[in-house]
mmCIF file of C-alpha atoms in Angstrom:
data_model
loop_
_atom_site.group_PDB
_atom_site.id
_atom_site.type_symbol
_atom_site.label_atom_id
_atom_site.label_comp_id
_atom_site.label_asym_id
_atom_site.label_seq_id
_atom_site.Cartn_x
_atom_site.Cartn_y
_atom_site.Cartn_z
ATOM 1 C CA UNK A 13 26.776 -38.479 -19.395
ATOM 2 C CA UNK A 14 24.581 -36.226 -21.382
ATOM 3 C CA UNK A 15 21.618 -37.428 -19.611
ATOM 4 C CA UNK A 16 23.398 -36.622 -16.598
ATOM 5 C CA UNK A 17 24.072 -32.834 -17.583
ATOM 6 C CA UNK A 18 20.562 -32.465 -18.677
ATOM 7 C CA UNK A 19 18.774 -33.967 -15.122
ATOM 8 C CA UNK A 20 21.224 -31.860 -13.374
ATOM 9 C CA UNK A 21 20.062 -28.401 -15.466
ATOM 10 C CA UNK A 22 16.814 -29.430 -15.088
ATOM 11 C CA UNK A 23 16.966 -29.978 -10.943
ATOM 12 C CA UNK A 24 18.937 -26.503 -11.166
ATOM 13 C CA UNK A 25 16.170 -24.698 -13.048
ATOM 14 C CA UNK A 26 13.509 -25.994 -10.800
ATOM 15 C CA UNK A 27 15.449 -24.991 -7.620
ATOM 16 C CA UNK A 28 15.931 -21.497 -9.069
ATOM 17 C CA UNK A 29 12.344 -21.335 -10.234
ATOM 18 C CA UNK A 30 10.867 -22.308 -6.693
ATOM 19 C CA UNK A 31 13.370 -20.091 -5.034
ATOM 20 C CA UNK A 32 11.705 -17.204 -7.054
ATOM 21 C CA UNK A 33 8.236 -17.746 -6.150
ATOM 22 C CA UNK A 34 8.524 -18.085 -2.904
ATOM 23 C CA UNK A 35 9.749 -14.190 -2.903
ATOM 24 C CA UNK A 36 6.618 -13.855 -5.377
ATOM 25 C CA UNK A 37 3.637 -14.026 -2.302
ATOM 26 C CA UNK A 38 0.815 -11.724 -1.172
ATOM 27 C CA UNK A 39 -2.084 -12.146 1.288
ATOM 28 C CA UNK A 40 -5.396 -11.194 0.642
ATOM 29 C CA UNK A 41 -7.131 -10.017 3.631
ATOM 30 C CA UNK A 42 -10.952 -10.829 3.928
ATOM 31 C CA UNK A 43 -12.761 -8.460 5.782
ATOM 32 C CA UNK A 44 -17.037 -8.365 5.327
ATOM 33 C CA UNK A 45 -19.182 -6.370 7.446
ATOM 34 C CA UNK A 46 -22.593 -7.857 7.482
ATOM 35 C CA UNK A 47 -25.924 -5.142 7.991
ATOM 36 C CA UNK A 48 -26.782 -6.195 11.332
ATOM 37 C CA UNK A 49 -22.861 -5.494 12.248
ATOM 38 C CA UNK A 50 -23.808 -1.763 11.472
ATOM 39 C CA UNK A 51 -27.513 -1.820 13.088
ATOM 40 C CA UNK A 52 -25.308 -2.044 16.078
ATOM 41 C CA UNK A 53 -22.928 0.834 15.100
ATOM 42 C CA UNK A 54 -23.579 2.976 12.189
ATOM 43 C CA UNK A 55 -19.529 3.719 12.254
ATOM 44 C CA UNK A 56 -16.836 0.345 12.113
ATOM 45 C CA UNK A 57 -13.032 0.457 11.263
ATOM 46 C CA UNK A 58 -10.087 -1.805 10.944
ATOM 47 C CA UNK A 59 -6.567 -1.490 10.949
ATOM 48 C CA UNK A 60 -4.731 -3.315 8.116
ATOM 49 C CA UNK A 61 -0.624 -3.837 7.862
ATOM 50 C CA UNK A 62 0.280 -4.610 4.389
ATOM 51 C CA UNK A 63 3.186 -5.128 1.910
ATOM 52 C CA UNK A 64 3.503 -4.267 -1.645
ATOM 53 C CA UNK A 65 0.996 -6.498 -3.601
ATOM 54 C CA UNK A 66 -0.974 -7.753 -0.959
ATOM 55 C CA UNK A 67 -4.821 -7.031 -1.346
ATOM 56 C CA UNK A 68 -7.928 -6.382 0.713
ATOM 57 C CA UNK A 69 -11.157 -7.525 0.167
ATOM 58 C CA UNK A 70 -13.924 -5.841 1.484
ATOM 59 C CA UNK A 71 -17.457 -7.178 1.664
ATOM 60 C CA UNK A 72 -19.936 -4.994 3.130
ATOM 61 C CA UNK A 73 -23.869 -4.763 3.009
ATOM 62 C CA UNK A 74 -25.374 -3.088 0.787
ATOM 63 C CA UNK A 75 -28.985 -2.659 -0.487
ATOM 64 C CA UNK A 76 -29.608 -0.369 -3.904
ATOM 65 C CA UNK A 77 -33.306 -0.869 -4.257
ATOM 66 C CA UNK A 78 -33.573 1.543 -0.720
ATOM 67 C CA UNK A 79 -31.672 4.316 -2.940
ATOM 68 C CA UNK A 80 -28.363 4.033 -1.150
ATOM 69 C CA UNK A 81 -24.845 3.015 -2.227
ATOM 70 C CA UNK A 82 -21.310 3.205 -1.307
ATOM 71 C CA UNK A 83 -18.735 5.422 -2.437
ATOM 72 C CA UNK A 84 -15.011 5.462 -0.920
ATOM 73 C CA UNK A 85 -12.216 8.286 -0.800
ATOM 74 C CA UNK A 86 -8.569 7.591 0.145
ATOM 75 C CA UNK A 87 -6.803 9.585 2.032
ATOM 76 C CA UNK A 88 -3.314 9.705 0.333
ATOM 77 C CA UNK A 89 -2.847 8.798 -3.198
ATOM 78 C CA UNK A 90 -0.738 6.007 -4.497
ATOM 79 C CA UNK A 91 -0.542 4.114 -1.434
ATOM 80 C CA UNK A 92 -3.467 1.368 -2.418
ATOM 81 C CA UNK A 93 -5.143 1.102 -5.347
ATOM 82 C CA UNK A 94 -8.893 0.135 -6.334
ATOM 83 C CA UNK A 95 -8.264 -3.086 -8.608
ATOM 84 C CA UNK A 96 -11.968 -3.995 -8.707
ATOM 85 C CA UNK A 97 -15.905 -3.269 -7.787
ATOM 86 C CA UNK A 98 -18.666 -5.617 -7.677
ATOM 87 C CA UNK A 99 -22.455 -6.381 -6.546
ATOM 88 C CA UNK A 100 -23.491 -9.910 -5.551
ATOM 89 C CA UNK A 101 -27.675 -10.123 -5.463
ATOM 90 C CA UNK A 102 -29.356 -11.657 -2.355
ATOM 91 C CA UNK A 103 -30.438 -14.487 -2.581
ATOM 92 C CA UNK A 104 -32.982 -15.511 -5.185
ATOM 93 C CA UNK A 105 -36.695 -15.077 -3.992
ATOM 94 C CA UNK A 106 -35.824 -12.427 -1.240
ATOM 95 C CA UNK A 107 -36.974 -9.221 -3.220
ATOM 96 C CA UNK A 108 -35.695 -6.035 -1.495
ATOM 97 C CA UNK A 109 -33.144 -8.346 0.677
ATOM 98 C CA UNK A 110 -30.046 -6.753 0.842
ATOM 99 C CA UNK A 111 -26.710 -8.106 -1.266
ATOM 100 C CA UNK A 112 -23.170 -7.427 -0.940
ATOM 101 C CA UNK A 113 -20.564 -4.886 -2.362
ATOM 102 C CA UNK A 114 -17.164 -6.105 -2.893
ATOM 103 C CA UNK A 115 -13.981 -3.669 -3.305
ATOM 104 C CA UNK A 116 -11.048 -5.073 -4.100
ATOM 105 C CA UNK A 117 -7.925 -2.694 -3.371
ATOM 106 C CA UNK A 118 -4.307 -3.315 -3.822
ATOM 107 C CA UNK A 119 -0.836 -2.257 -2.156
ATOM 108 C CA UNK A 120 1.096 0.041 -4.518
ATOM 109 C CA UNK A 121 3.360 1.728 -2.220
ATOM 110 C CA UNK A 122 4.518 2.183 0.701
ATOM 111 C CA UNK A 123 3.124 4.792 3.108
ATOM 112 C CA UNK A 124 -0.186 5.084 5.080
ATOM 113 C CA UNK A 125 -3.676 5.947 3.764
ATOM 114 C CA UNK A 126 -7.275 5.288 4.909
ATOM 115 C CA UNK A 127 -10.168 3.889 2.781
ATOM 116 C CA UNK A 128 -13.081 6.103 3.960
ATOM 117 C CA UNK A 129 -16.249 3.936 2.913
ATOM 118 C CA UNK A 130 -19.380 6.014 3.072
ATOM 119 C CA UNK A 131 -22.849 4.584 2.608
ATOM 120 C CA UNK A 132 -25.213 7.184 1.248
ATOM 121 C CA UNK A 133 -28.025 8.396 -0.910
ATOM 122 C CA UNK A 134 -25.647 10.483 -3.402
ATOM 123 C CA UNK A 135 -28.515 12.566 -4.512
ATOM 124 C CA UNK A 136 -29.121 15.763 -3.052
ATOM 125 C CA UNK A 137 -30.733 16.504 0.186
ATOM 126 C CA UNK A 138 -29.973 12.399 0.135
ATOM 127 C CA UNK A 139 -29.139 11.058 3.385
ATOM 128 C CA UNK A 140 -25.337 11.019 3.806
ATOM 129 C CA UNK A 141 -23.325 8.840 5.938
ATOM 130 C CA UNK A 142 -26.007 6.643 7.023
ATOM 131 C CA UNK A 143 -23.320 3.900 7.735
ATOM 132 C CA UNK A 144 -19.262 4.692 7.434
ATOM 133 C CA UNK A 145 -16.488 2.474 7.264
ATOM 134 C CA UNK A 146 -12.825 2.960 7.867
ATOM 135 C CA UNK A 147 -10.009 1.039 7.048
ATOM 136 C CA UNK A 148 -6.390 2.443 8.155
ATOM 137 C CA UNK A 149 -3.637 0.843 5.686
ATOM 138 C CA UNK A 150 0.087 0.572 6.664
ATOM 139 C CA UNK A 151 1.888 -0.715 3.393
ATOM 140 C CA UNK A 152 5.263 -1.753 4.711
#
């Protein structure tokens, strides 16, 4: 009998346990622009619909030996969140190739915003806004 009680609280705790991670779920949403994507137009966007927790992760070309880099603004504060920055090298043997900036950004709250990505030599009389990138968020 006291087995019994036990395999029963046990199957109980497991079904409450699952129950609660399946309301525990985000998507990440991939999105990498590639250099020859803006050869063909300086200026991309996307439109993303999110939820709380959900995360974006944004790969896009990027080449620091020329001088440039990216830098990003957000339109409305609070809404997403930058969780992370990153540069992956080209591949080895390709000096002056171009590598990749990654951005990782979170869902906070709910609301709208836009991730302004703007790829520019930040000194001055730099060029500015050589390439741009857009990203609308919806947070639902």
């Amino acid at each position: 009998m006291k087995m019994f009680k036990r395999s029963i609280l046990i199957f109980v705790v497991c079904v409450v346990m699952l129950s609660l991670s399946s309301c525990v779920t985000s998507n990440d949403y991939n999105i990498e622009i590639s250099c020859d994507q803006f050869t063909e137009s300086n200026h991309c966007s996307s439109d993303v619909l999110m939820e709380v927790g959900d995360k974006i992760i944004l790969t896009l070309c990027s080449n620091p030996s020329t001088g440039f880099s990216w830098e990003y603004e957000v339109t409305t504060a609070n809404v997403v969140k930058e969780e992370g920055h990153d540069f992956e090298e080209p591949e080895e043997g390709l000096v002056g190739a171009p590598g990749k900036e990654l951005w990782t950004f979170e869902a906070v709250e709910r609301g709208n915003t836009e991730i302004q990505m703007e790829y520019s030599r930040p000194w001055e009389g730099g060029t500015k806004a050589e390439w741009t990138y857009i990203i609308k968020v919806t947070v639902e």
